[in-house]
Amino acid sequence: MDHLRELRNRLIKAVLAFAVGAVLGWLLFDPVWDFLKQPYCSLPQSHVVDKDQCSLFVNGIFSSFFLKLKISCIIGGVVSSPFWLYQLWAFVAPGLYQRERRWTYVFLGAAVPLFFVGTALAYLTVDKGLAIFLGFVADDVKPLITVDSYLSYVLTMLLVFGLTFELPLFVVVLNMAGVLSSSRIRRSQRLILFGIFVFAAVATPSADPFTMLALALPTVLLFEIAALLAFLNDRRRAAAPTRTRAWPTTRSRPSTSSRSTRSWRRATGPADWVSGRSKP
């Protein structure tokens, strides 16, 4: 019952922190939206309606309101993430061993930078994918991109790149836990590399060759680094001295029960040992 009460209190604190962050995101909507639409505004197709202004369109009465609400919630989740992550950690940490806590610190210390590196790379490649597909538009056709479709495209790119950059980290964690060995990684290396390219082609929303390579090649590099770390970890583990049990050099004196068992066996025959009967 105490655990449920503590979980409720921490959830309430996390929700309040998220609400405060969402209010802050509502106030910071204009600069954040300008930052998100900058890759599209750098394309000539964004100035088809007004040559001096970047144009995106809405196709509903409530589209503008939900756009602002969605971006505010995203900002609130990012800004309040240190607080609600701490609440989650404070609830889980008492049930972990010291070694498990140390692994968690290492995992988070590497996962957060990798995620932001992936999102930064995605932001730099958004305009390249858009330019490829908008380049197929005929000269007498004007592309009218809605804010909903553009925001969904950008958010999908950021999440796919950020989460994909976490996959090599799981390889290292599984190797440290003794679940995945470096020899098994080497045996499956070709299949894994092929799977990375297939995943990059399927997971990217545009599925164009440039975006696919922009996701696949860094992931392959990170996987090779993870395989190298797994090899070094297995080598260190194999070189570590193994503890052997010290057996006694002198033979201990048999107990009274052992002596009585030998006396009974000498007084009986082998057939009686099986049936449990003694000689008359």
Tab-separated table of C-alpha atoms in Angstrom:
chain	number	residue	atom	x	y	z
A	1	MET	CA	0.000	0.000	0.000
A	2	ASP	CA	2.866	2.366	0.753
A	3	HIS	CA	4.323	1.743	-2.714
A	4	LEU	CA	1.033	2.677	-4.385
A	5	ARG	CA	0.804	5.833	-2.301
A	6	GLU	CA	4.364	6.780	-3.226
A	7	LEU	CA	3.669	6.059	-6.914
A	8	ARG	CA	0.601	8.283	-6.819
A	9	ASN	CA	2.514	11.159	-5.223
A	10	ARG	CA	5.339	10.953	-7.735
A	11	LEU	CA	2.923	10.765	-10.667
A	12	ILE	CA	1.163	13.888	-9.413
A	13	LYS	CA	4.483	15.724	-9.149
A	14	ALA	CA	5.481	14.604	-12.654
A	15	VAL	CA	2.145	15.737	-14.134
A	16	LEU	CA	2.416	19.129	-12.416
A	17	ALA	CA	5.949	19.583	-13.768
A	18	PHE	CA	4.717	18.645	-17.252
A	19	ALA	CA	1.858	21.164	-16.983
A	20	VAL	CA	4.257	23.940	-15.981
A	21	GLY	CA	6.510	23.035	-18.902
A	22	ALA	CA	3.531	23.052	-21.291
A	23	VAL	CA	2.576	26.555	-20.148
A	24	LEU	CA	6.150	27.640	-20.774
A	25	GLY	CA	5.989	25.984	-24.177
A	26	TRP	CA	2.816	27.913	-24.989
A	27	LEU	CA	4.667	31.153	-24.285
A	28	LEU	CA	7.694	30.057	-26.341
A	29	PHE	CA	5.669	28.808	-29.305
A	30	ASP	CA	6.775	31.450	-31.836
A	31	PRO	CA	10.581	30.939	-31.626
A	32	VAL	CA	10.220	27.145	-31.450
A	33	TRP	CA	7.906	27.067	-34.470
A	34	ASP	CA	10.284	29.297	-36.422
A	35	PHE	CA	13.071	26.851	-35.591
A	36	LEU	CA	11.022	23.808	-36.678
A	37	LYS	CA	9.892	25.281	-40.000
A	38	GLN	CA	13.326	26.617	-40.937
A	39	PRO	CA	14.302	23.508	-42.987
A	40	TYR	CA	11.164	23.915	-45.101
A	41	CYS	CA	11.549	27.674	-45.432
A	42	SER	CA	15.037	27.209	-46.880
A	43	LEU	CA	13.491	25.537	-49.961
A	44	PRO	CA	12.302	27.574	-52.952
A	45	GLN	CA	9.004	25.623	-52.970
A	46	SER	CA	8.030	27.313	-49.681
A	47	HIS	CA	7.740	30.697	-51.415
A	48	VAL	CA	5.311	29.741	-54.168
A	49	VAL	CA	2.480	31.897	-52.779
A	50	ASP	CA	4.492	34.839	-51.472
A	51	LYS	CA	8.071	35.219	-52.641
A	52	ASP	CA	8.975	37.185	-49.523
A	53	GLN	CA	7.401	34.865	-46.959
A	54	CYS	CA	7.494	31.163	-46.138
A	55	SER	CA	3.998	29.688	-46.423
A	56	LEU	CA	2.397	26.702	-44.730
A	57	PHE	CA	-1.331	26.094	-44.762
A	58	VAL	CA	-4.097	24.847	-42.496
A	59	ASN	CA	-7.137	22.946	-43.735
A	60	GLY	CA	-9.346	23.149	-40.673
A	61	ILE	CA	-10.796	25.607	-38.185
A	62	PHE	CA	-9.032	24.099	-35.172
A	63	SER	CA	-5.773	23.143	-36.909
A	64	SER	CA	-3.881	26.217	-35.698
A	65	PHE	CA	-5.009	25.702	-32.099
A	66	PHE	CA	-4.058	22.014	-32.043
A	67	LEU	CA	-0.729	22.832	-33.685
A	68	LYS	CA	0.111	25.251	-30.895
A	69	LEU	CA	-1.153	22.809	-28.255
A	70	LYS	CA	0.872	19.924	-29.670
A	71	ILE	CA	4.098	21.915	-29.811
A	72	SER	CA	3.489	23.250	-26.303
A	73	CYS	CA	3.101	19.699	-24.966
A	74	ILE	CA	6.298	18.636	-26.719
A	75	ILE	CA	8.189	21.554	-25.186
A	76	GLY	CA	6.659	20.760	-21.804
A	77	GLY	CA	7.799	17.143	-21.990
A	78	VAL	CA	11.339	18.115	-22.962
A	79	VAL	CA	11.692	20.943	-20.434
A	80	SER	CA	10.244	18.936	-17.532
A	81	SER	CA	12.093	15.711	-18.452
A	82	PRO	CA	14.810	16.103	-15.763
A	83	PHE	CA	12.140	16.379	-13.069
A	84	TRP	CA	9.849	13.523	-14.141
A	85	LEU	CA	12.843	11.300	-14.921
A	86	TYR	CA	14.066	11.942	-11.377
A	87	GLN	CA	10.640	10.993	-10.001
A	88	LEU	CA	10.756	7.748	-11.971
A	89	TRP	CA	14.289	7.030	-10.792
A	90	ALA	CA	13.464	7.829	-7.158
A	91	PHE	CA	10.623	5.300	-7.265
A	92	VAL	CA	12.637	2.510	-8.920
A	93	ALA	CA	16.080	3.017	-7.360
A	94	PRO	CA	15.350	1.607	-3.853
A	95	GLY	CA	14.633	-1.803	-5.399
A	96	LEU	CA	17.914	-1.997	-7.344
A	97	TYR	CA	21.291	-3.346	-6.298
A	98	GLN	CA	24.362	-1.133	-6.308
A	99	ARG	CA	25.649	-2.767	-9.502
A	100	GLU	CA	22.311	-2.224	-11.264
A	101	ARG	CA	22.324	1.432	-10.253
A	102	ARG	CA	25.806	1.850	-11.672
A	103	TRP	CA	24.713	0.336	-14.990
A	104	THR	CA	21.708	2.666	-15.056
A	105	TYR	CA	23.944	5.704	-14.619
A	106	VAL	CA	26.186	4.528	-17.459
A	107	PHE	CA	23.204	3.821	-19.713
A	108	LEU	CA	21.583	7.219	-19.145
A	109	GLY	CA	24.918	9.004	-19.453
A	110	ALA	CA	25.329	7.562	-22.949
A	111	ALA	CA	21.674	7.406	-24.052
A	112	VAL	CA	20.858	11.096	-23.644
A	113	PRO	CA	23.782	12.429	-25.761
A	114	LEU	CA	23.185	9.775	-28.442
A	115	PHE	CA	19.509	10.717	-28.672
A	116	PHE	CA	20.280	14.416	-29.087
A	117	VAL	CA	22.988	13.684	-31.667
A	118	GLY	CA	20.440	11.664	-33.625
A	119	THR	CA	17.834	14.430	-33.488
A	120	ALA	CA	20.424	17.013	-34.561
A	121	LEU	CA	21.357	14.890	-37.568
A	122	ALA	CA	17.685	14.466	-38.429
A	123	TYR	CA	17.142	18.227	-38.307
A	124	LEU	CA	20.020	18.738	-40.722
A	125	THR	CA	18.623	16.208	-43.197
A	126	VAL	CA	14.952	17.270	-43.145
A	127	ASP	CA	15.362	19.802	-45.943
A	128	LYS	CA	17.284	17.313	-48.104
A	129	GLY	CA	14.447	14.792	-48.095
A	130	LEU	CA	11.850	17.499	-48.707
A	131	ALA	CA	13.854	18.908	-51.609
A	132	ILE	CA	14.024	15.495	-53.285
A	133	PHE	CA	10.279	14.885	-53.229
A	134	LEU	CA	9.172	18.454	-53.855
A	135	GLY	CA	11.496	18.455	-56.838
A	136	PHE	CA	9.105	16.056	-58.611
A	137	VAL	CA	6.340	18.687	-58.609
A	138	ALA	CA	5.540	19.912	-62.104
A	139	ASP	CA	6.182	23.514	-63.040
A	140	ASP	CA	2.500	24.348	-63.339
A	141	VAL	CA	1.647	22.802	-59.942
A	142	LYS	CA	2.017	24.629	-56.627
A	143	PRO	CA	2.617	22.449	-53.544
A	144	LEU	CA	0.403	23.475	-50.613
A	145	ILE	CA	1.984	21.813	-47.570
A	146	THR	CA	-0.215	21.786	-44.473
A	147	VAL	CA	1.202	22.383	-41.018
A	148	ASP	CA	-0.103	19.026	-39.790
A	149	SER	CA	1.688	17.001	-42.451
A	150	TYR	CA	4.894	18.987	-42.079
A	151	LEU	CA	4.953	18.751	-38.282
A	152	SER	CA	4.251	15.004	-38.401
A	153	TYR	CA	7.103	14.569	-40.862
A	154	VAL	CA	9.578	16.546	-38.736
A	155	LEU	CA	8.627	14.850	-35.455
A	156	THR	CA	8.830	11.399	-37.040
A	157	MET	CA	12.291	12.183	-38.383
A	158	LEU	CA	13.519	13.413	-34.999
A	159	LEU	CA	12.165	10.395	-33.117
A	160	VAL	CA	13.357	7.815	-35.656
A	161	PHE	CA	16.903	9.190	-35.754
A	162	GLY	CA	17.088	9.695	-31.990
A	163	LEU	CA	15.826	6.214	-31.090
A	164	THR	CA	17.869	4.474	-33.792
A	165	PHE	CA	21.049	5.924	-32.331
A	166	GLU	CA	20.187	4.094	-29.092
A	167	LEU	CA	20.295	0.619	-30.684
A	168	PRO	CA	24.113	0.174	-30.519
A	169	LEU	CA	23.952	1.115	-26.853
A	170	PHE	CA	21.675	-1.867	-26.198
A	171	VAL	CA	24.305	-4.106	-27.819
A	172	VAL	CA	26.882	-2.896	-25.293
A	173	VAL	CA	24.472	-3.290	-22.374
A	174	LEU	CA	23.546	-6.848	-23.393
A	175	ASN	CA	27.225	-7.709	-23.710
A	176	MET	CA	28.003	-6.266	-20.274
A	177	ALA	CA	25.159	-8.325	-18.844
A	178	GLY	CA	26.602	-11.496	-20.389
A	179	VAL	CA	23.634	-12.082	-22.703
A	180	LEU	CA	25.347	-11.267	-26.017
A	181	SER	CA	28.943	-12.226	-26.721
A	182	SER	CA	31.304	-10.585	-29.195
A	183	SER	CA	31.753	-13.858	-31.086
A	184	ARG	CA	28.021	-14.054	-31.690
A	185	ILE	CA	28.035	-10.443	-32.889
A	186	ARG	CA	30.795	-11.264	-35.383
A	187	ARG	CA	28.923	-14.290	-36.695
A	188	SER	CA	25.775	-12.220	-37.282
A	189	GLN	CA	27.523	-9.060	-38.439
A	190	ARG	CA	26.515	-9.250	-42.110
A	191	LEU	CA	22.896	-9.960	-41.250
A	192	ILE	CA	22.852	-7.097	-38.739
A	193	LEU	CA	24.307	-4.618	-41.240
A	194	PHE	CA	21.765	-5.685	-43.846
A	195	GLY	CA	19.002	-5.258	-41.266
A	196	ILE	CA	20.202	-1.730	-40.444
A	197	PHE	CA	19.843	-0.643	-44.073
A	198	VAL	CA	16.427	-2.287	-44.368
A	199	PHE	CA	15.280	-0.632	-41.148
A	200	ALA	CA	16.556	2.765	-42.347
A	201	ALA	CA	14.638	2.394	-45.600
A	202	VAL	CA	11.411	1.434	-43.819
A	203	ALA	CA	11.554	3.672	-40.736
A	204	THR	CA	12.313	7.013	-42.386
A	205	PRO	CA	9.055	8.760	-43.367
A	206	SER	CA	10.359	9.972	-46.748
A	207	ALA	CA	12.206	6.727	-47.652
A	208	ASP	CA	14.438	8.624	-50.048
A	209	PRO	CA	18.013	7.392	-50.636
A	210	PHE	CA	19.681	10.400	-49.002
A	211	THR	CA	17.700	10.160	-45.756
A	212	MET	CA	18.133	6.380	-45.682
A	213	LEU	CA	21.918	6.673	-46.002
A	214	ALA	CA	21.998	9.545	-43.492
A	215	LEU	CA	20.410	7.206	-40.949
A	216	ALA	CA	22.066	3.916	-41.930
A	217	LEU	CA	25.721	4.964	-42.225
A	218	PRO	CA	26.055	6.585	-38.751
A	219	THR	CA	24.160	3.647	-37.251
A	220	VAL	CA	26.599	1.217	-38.869
A	221	LEU	CA	29.500	3.241	-37.464
A	222	LEU	CA	27.968	3.195	-33.985
A	223	PHE	CA	27.338	-0.533	-34.275
A	224	GLU	CA	30.988	-1.170	-35.178
A	225	ILE	CA	32.046	0.848	-32.134
A	226	ALA	CA	29.637	-1.180	-29.991
A	227	ALA	CA	31.041	-4.446	-31.422
A	228	LEU	CA	34.566	-3.265	-30.612
A	229	LEU	CA	33.576	-2.418	-27.046
A	230	ALA	CA	31.936	-5.838	-26.704
A	231	PHE	CA	35.123	-7.519	-27.956
A	232	LEU	CA	37.270	-5.585	-25.472
A	233	ASN	CA	34.863	-6.405	-22.656
A	234	ASP	CA	34.920	-10.138	-23.463
A	235	ARG	CA	38.701	-10.047	-23.705
A	236	ARG	CA	38.952	-8.344	-20.325
A	237	ARG	CA	36.526	-10.851	-18.826
A	238	ALA	CA	38.488	-13.802	-20.220
A	239	ALA	CA	41.786	-12.409	-18.916
A	240	ALA	CA	40.403	-11.899	-15.421
A	241	PRO	CA	41.671	-14.547	-12.932
A	242	THR	CA	39.096	-17.206	-12.145
A	243	ARG	CA	38.466	-18.087	-8.557
A	244	THR	CA	39.137	-21.740	-7.780
A	245	ARG	CA	37.855	-23.529	-4.757
A	246	ALA	CA	40.592	-24.645	-2.321
A	247	TRP	CA	40.146	-28.339	-1.645
A	248	PRO	CA	41.666	-29.854	1.543
A	249	THR	CA	44.929	-31.784	0.991
A	250	THR	CA	44.444	-34.193	3.891
A	251	ARG	CA	41.680	-36.716	3.881
A	252	SER	CA	39.146	-36.049	6.577
A	253	ARG	CA	38.147	-38.765	9.005
A	254	PRO	CA	34.902	-40.469	8.005
A	255	SER	CA	31.956	-39.847	10.193
A	256	THR	CA	30.298	-42.419	12.413
A	257	SER	CA	27.436	-42.870	9.980
A	258	SER	CA	29.901	-43.633	7.134
A	259	ARG	CA	31.716	-46.275	9.238
A	260	SER	CA	28.439	-47.955	10.173
A	261	THR	CA	27.357	-48.008	6.511
A	262	ARG	CA	30.616	-49.728	5.473
A	263	SER	CA	30.219	-52.319	8.264
A	264	TRP	CA	26.664	-53.091	7.129
A	265	ARG	CA	27.810	-53.480	3.487
A	266	ARG	CA	30.612	-55.876	4.504
A	267	ALA	CA	28.119	-57.977	6.460
A	268	THR	CA	25.647	-58.147	3.555
A	269	GLY	CA	25.836	-59.020	-0.133
A	270	PRO	CA	25.371	-56.895	-3.247
A	271	ALA	CA	21.869	-58.215	-3.817
A	272	ASP	CA	20.921	-57.236	-0.286
A	273	TRP	CA	22.232	-53.686	-0.881
A	274	VAL	CA	19.669	-53.180	-3.638
A	275	SER	CA	16.750	-54.730	-1.785
A	276	GLY	CA	17.758	-53.174	1.518
A	277	ARG	CA	17.683	-56.573	3.347
A	278	SER	CA	20.485	-57.891	5.543
A	279	LYS	CA	21.701	-61.476	5.768
A	280	PRO	CA	20.047	-63.672	8.405
